[in-house]
Amino acid sequence: FTMKTFEAADIVAYFDGVEVVGGYAAAVSADQDVQPGGSVTFDAAPANDVNVNIRREVEADQETDYSQYDAFPEETHENALDKLTMLVQELEETVSRIPQLPVDMKLDGDDRGFPQANMVSMYNVSLDGQESTGSDANTFNTNVTATATCAVAAAASADLGYNWAQQAEDVEGDAGEYSAYHWAQKAEAAGGVVVQVVNEQDGEVATTTNVF
């Protein structure tokens, strides 16, 4: 890495967005003005396709102390300013990953700029702010999940319906039955129309008859 860093302890590794605890060592260059940055060495190479992030996470404190009547410590002073800049850079990077509203748009919620707790929010009609829909967030999430489940079931039903209508001749469909296309082919081969008599109680085919 090439970002200016004072302490190796400020370097943190992440695998797929999860902080790595142990298993690596960080080192920084002795002269960060001439050769900023350093290196990270892992005990074992990360697995293929793992997204590795190396971050500098400086502790937000102030340890610089000036003694009265001493010569001005320009290097110490510059390092203190550099640390402030590092903190700003890290905050700026974090904020860049957060969705933001336009500068002229505010959040609604009792005119305090906050949405109502546990309620689904949406843009208002004029698109210059947000407002609560009045819908409970937990109920909304439950409905979304139920809708997705219904969509999967509907797709399965569509596939089943297609099989009942179009499954190839002599190919068994659901529950060992044959499609309408199968019986049409059989009827055509027999020179007539195939009629199936189905038991209303259990849905099983009782008899199959050729009608000429």
Tab-separated table of C-alpha atoms in Angstrom:
chain	number	residue	atom	x	y	z
A	1	PHE	CA	0.000	0.000	0.000
A	2	THR	CA	1.165	3.552	-0.656
A	3	MET	CA	-0.954	5.666	1.709
A	4	LYS	CA	0.974	7.567	4.350
A	5	THR	CA	0.817	5.679	7.640
A	6	PHE	CA	2.636	6.328	10.913
A	7	GLU	CA	1.869	3.081	12.773
A	8	ALA	CA	1.631	-0.499	11.495
A	9	ALA	CA	-1.163	-1.010	14.045
A	10	ASP	CA	-3.303	1.438	12.038
A	11	ILE	CA	-3.436	-0.999	9.084
A	12	VAL	CA	-6.477	-3.283	9.007
A	13	ALA	CA	-7.229	-6.036	6.456
A	14	TYR	CA	-10.690	-7.066	5.279
A	15	PHE	CA	-11.789	-10.185	3.367
A	16	ASP	CA	-15.056	-9.661	1.466
A	17	GLY	CA	-15.915	-6.745	3.744
A	18	VAL	CA	-15.226	-8.631	7.010
A	19	GLU	CA	-12.341	-7.530	9.221
A	20	VAL	CA	-9.559	-10.108	9.446
A	21	VAL	CA	-8.436	-10.819	13.007
A	22	GLY	CA	-4.854	-12.072	13.061
A	23	GLY	CA	-3.100	-14.092	10.404
A	24	TYR	CA	-1.192	-11.198	8.876
A	25	ALA	CA	1.507	-8.653	9.687
A	26	ALA	CA	1.715	-5.039	8.550
A	27	ALA	CA	4.912	-3.022	8.182
A	28	VAL	CA	5.396	0.661	7.337
A	29	SER	CA	8.336	2.426	5.734
A	30	ALA	CA	10.718	4.239	8.068
A	31	ASP	CA	10.456	7.554	6.192
A	32	GLN	CA	6.826	8.188	5.297
A	33	ASP	CA	7.682	11.485	3.582
A	34	VAL	CA	10.105	9.892	1.117
A	35	GLN	CA	8.425	6.495	0.784
A	36	PRO	CA	4.877	6.550	2.150
A	37	GLY	CA	3.046	3.310	2.838
A	38	GLY	CA	4.285	-0.177	3.548
A	39	SER	CA	3.256	-3.788	3.104
A	40	VAL	CA	0.960	-6.483	4.480
A	41	THR	CA	2.078	-10.111	4.635
A	42	PHE	CA	-0.506	-12.865	5.197
A	43	ASP	CA	0.373	-16.113	6.950
A	44	ALA	CA	-1.607	-17.917	4.245
A	45	ALA	CA	-2.617	-16.589	0.845
A	46	PRO	CA	-6.294	-15.500	0.642
A	47	ALA	CA	-8.559	-17.880	-1.267
A	48	ASN	CA	-9.294	-17.260	-4.933
A	49	ASP	CA	-11.973	-14.645	-5.678
A	50	VAL	CA	-11.753	-13.171	-2.155
A	51	ASN	CA	-11.953	-9.372	-2.208
A	52	VAL	CA	-9.057	-8.079	-0.088
A	53	ASN	CA	-9.166	-4.513	1.267
A	54	ILE	CA	-6.297	-2.880	3.117
A	55	ARG	CA	-7.432	0.146	5.130
A	56	ARG	CA	-5.728	2.677	7.339
A	57	GLU	CA	-7.823	3.284	10.442
A	58	VAL	CA	-6.233	5.981	12.590
A	59	GLU	CA	-7.394	6.345	16.182
A	60	ALA	CA	-9.204	9.632	16.646
A	61	ASP	CA	-7.144	11.116	19.446
A	62	GLN	CA	-4.658	13.968	19.982
A	63	GLU	CA	-1.311	13.060	21.526
A	64	THR	CA	0.837	16.020	20.456
A	65	ASP	CA	2.035	18.179	23.335
A	66	TYR	CA	3.940	21.465	23.081
A	67	SER	CA	6.219	22.621	25.905
A	68	GLN	CA	6.464	26.295	26.697
A	69	TYR	CA	9.686	28.056	25.597
A	70	ASP	CA	10.926	25.014	23.625
A	71	ALA	CA	11.945	25.383	20.001
A	72	PHE	CA	8.990	24.951	17.660
A	73	PRO	CA	8.831	21.225	16.745
A	74	GLU	CA	7.976	21.640	13.083
A	75	GLU	CA	8.127	17.918	12.262
A	76	THR	CA	5.911	16.977	15.199
A	77	HIS	CA	3.501	19.751	14.257
A	78	GLU	CA	3.369	18.582	10.641
A	79	ASN	CA	2.736	14.994	11.730
A	80	ALA	CA	-0.174	16.198	13.879
A	81	LEU	CA	-1.645	18.007	10.879
A	82	ASP	CA	-1.084	14.902	8.748
A	83	LYS	CA	-3.011	12.833	11.275
A	84	LEU	CA	-5.934	15.227	11.072
A	85	THR	CA	-5.834	14.947	7.301
A	86	MET	CA	-5.808	11.140	7.552
A	87	LEU	CA	-8.901	11.215	9.765
A	88	VAL	CA	-10.679	13.462	7.273
A	89	GLN	CA	-9.684	11.191	4.378
A	90	GLU	CA	-10.983	8.106	6.187
A	91	LEU	CA	-14.249	9.834	7.061
A	92	GLU	CA	-14.625	11.028	3.472
A	93	GLU	CA	-14.090	7.480	2.162
A	94	THR	CA	-16.678	6.098	4.588
A	95	VAL	CA	-19.241	8.753	3.645
A	96	SER	CA	-18.659	8.041	-0.060
A	97	ARG	CA	-20.133	4.550	0.474
A	98	ILE	CA	-23.348	5.877	2.060
A	99	PRO	CA	-26.394	6.691	-0.133
A	100	GLN	CA	-27.178	10.399	0.133
A	101	LEU	CA	-30.075	12.654	-0.743
A	102	PRO	CA	-29.546	15.767	-2.883
A	103	VAL	CA	-28.495	18.865	-0.899
A	104	ASP	CA	-31.942	20.443	-1.334
A	105	MET	CA	-33.865	17.386	-0.089
A	106	LYS	CA	-34.668	16.660	3.549
A	107	LEU	CA	-36.113	13.696	5.386
A	108	ASP	CA	-39.650	13.921	6.687
A	109	GLY	CA	-40.805	13.020	10.201
A	110	ASP	CA	-42.487	15.538	12.474
A	111	ASP	CA	-40.438	18.267	10.744
A	112	ARG	CA	-37.298	17.006	12.460
A	113	GLY	CA	-35.634	15.538	9.397
A	114	PHE	CA	-36.097	11.935	10.497
A	115	PRO	CA	-38.464	9.275	9.107
A	116	GLN	CA	-40.895	7.591	11.470
A	117	ALA	CA	-39.503	4.556	13.274
A	118	ASN	CA	-40.360	1.143	11.781
A	119	MET	CA	-42.307	2.727	8.932
A	120	VAL	CA	-41.632	2.502	5.212
A	121	SER	CA	-40.591	5.854	3.726
A	122	MET	CA	-40.985	7.123	0.167
A	123	TYR	CA	-40.349	10.255	-1.871
A	124	ASN	CA	-43.201	12.728	-1.691
A	125	VAL	CA	-45.237	13.811	-4.708
A	126	SER	CA	-43.085	16.878	-5.387
A	127	LEU	CA	-39.894	14.781	-5.107
A	128	ASP	CA	-38.267	17.305	-2.797
A	129	GLY	CA	-38.332	15.193	0.357
A	130	GLN	CA	-39.422	11.946	1.960
A	131	GLU	CA	-42.494	10.987	3.885
A	132	SER	CA	-43.747	7.938	5.736
A	133	THR	CA	-46.163	5.667	3.912
A	134	GLY	CA	-47.888	4.586	7.103
A	135	SER	CA	-46.958	0.973	6.325
A	136	ASP	CA	-45.233	-1.035	9.029
A	137	ALA	CA	-41.731	-2.012	7.870
A	138	ASN	CA	-41.959	-5.550	9.274
A	139	THR	CA	-45.299	-6.147	7.552
A	140	PHE	CA	-43.869	-4.719	4.332
A	141	ASN	CA	-40.910	-7.119	4.465
A	142	THR	CA	-43.239	-10.044	5.186
A	143	ASN	CA	-45.397	-9.137	2.183
A	144	VAL	CA	-42.352	-8.858	-0.064
A	145	THR	CA	-41.203	-12.327	1.006
A	146	ALA	CA	-44.704	-13.750	0.475
A	147	THR	CA	-44.873	-12.169	-2.984
A	148	ALA	CA	-41.548	-13.722	-3.946
A	149	THR	CA	-42.771	-17.124	-2.712
A	150	CYS	CA	-45.971	-16.785	-4.778
A	151	ALA	CA	-43.921	-15.853	-7.838
A	152	VAL	CA	-41.864	-19.028	-7.480
A	153	ALA	CA	-45.030	-21.111	-7.056
A	154	ALA	CA	-46.630	-19.458	-10.091
A	155	ALA	CA	-43.598	-20.264	-12.218
A	156	ALA	CA	-43.755	-23.892	-11.067
A	157	SER	CA	-47.468	-24.035	-11.925
A	158	ALA	CA	-46.761	-22.599	-15.365
A	159	ASP	CA	-44.173	-25.302	-15.986
A	160	LEU	CA	-46.643	-27.955	-14.817
A	161	GLY	CA	-49.373	-26.599	-17.080
A	162	TYR	CA	-47.016	-26.629	-20.040
A	163	ASN	CA	-46.094	-30.248	-19.323
A	164	TRP	CA	-49.764	-31.280	-19.153
A	165	ALA	CA	-50.392	-29.636	-22.526
A	166	GLN	CA	-47.166	-30.070	-24.493
A	167	GLN	CA	-45.081	-32.899	-23.000
A	168	ALA	CA	-43.689	-35.066	-25.781
A	169	GLU	CA	-45.358	-38.325	-26.773
A	170	ASP	CA	-44.608	-41.288	-24.480
A	171	VAL	CA	-42.929	-39.038	-21.924
A	172	GLU	CA	-44.518	-39.265	-18.483
A	173	GLY	CA	-45.408	-36.013	-16.801
A	174	ASP	CA	-46.496	-35.296	-13.261
A	175	ALA	CA	-47.665	-38.352	-11.266
A	176	GLY	CA	-46.913	-40.648	-14.218
A	177	GLU	CA	-49.602	-39.126	-16.443
A	178	TYR	CA	-49.270	-38.131	-20.102
A	179	SER	CA	-49.921	-34.817	-21.799
A	180	ALA	CA	-52.775	-33.803	-24.104
A	181	TYR	CA	-50.260	-33.770	-26.957
A	182	HIS	CA	-49.344	-37.400	-26.184
A	183	TRP	CA	-52.981	-38.521	-26.397
A	184	ALA	CA	-53.598	-36.492	-29.531
A	185	GLN	CA	-50.701	-38.273	-31.214
A	186	LYS	CA	-52.070	-41.638	-30.091
A	187	ALA	CA	-55.517	-40.763	-31.420
A	188	GLU	CA	-54.115	-39.682	-34.754
A	189	ALA	CA	-52.128	-42.910	-35.022
A	190	ALA	CA	-55.255	-44.950	-34.180
A	191	GLY	CA	-57.377	-43.030	-36.658
A	192	GLY	CA	-59.762	-41.688	-34.030
A	193	VAL	CA	-60.066	-39.499	-30.962
A	194	VAL	CA	-58.897	-40.691	-27.570
A	195	VAL	CA	-61.367	-40.119	-24.721
A	196	GLN	CA	-60.245	-40.489	-21.123
A	197	VAL	CA	-62.739	-41.278	-18.372
A	198	VAL	CA	-61.514	-39.800	-15.092
A	199	ASN	CA	-62.715	-40.812	-11.654
A	200	GLU	CA	-64.021	-37.617	-10.011
A	201	GLN	CA	-63.143	-38.804	-6.514
A	202	ASP	CA	-59.422	-39.463	-6.919
A	203	GLY	CA	-58.692	-37.941	-10.313
A	204	GLU	CA	-57.270	-41.203	-11.652
A	205	VAL	CA	-57.826	-42.243	-15.273
A	206	ALA	CA	-60.353	-45.106	-15.233
A	207	THR	CA	-60.509	-46.014	-18.922
A	208	THR	CA	-59.072	-44.811	-22.220
A	209	THR	CA	-61.220	-45.333	-25.326
A	210	ASN	CA	-60.692	-44.687	-29.037
A	211	VAL	CA	-63.712	-43.042	-30.646
A	212	PHE	CA	-63.950	-43.335	-34.447
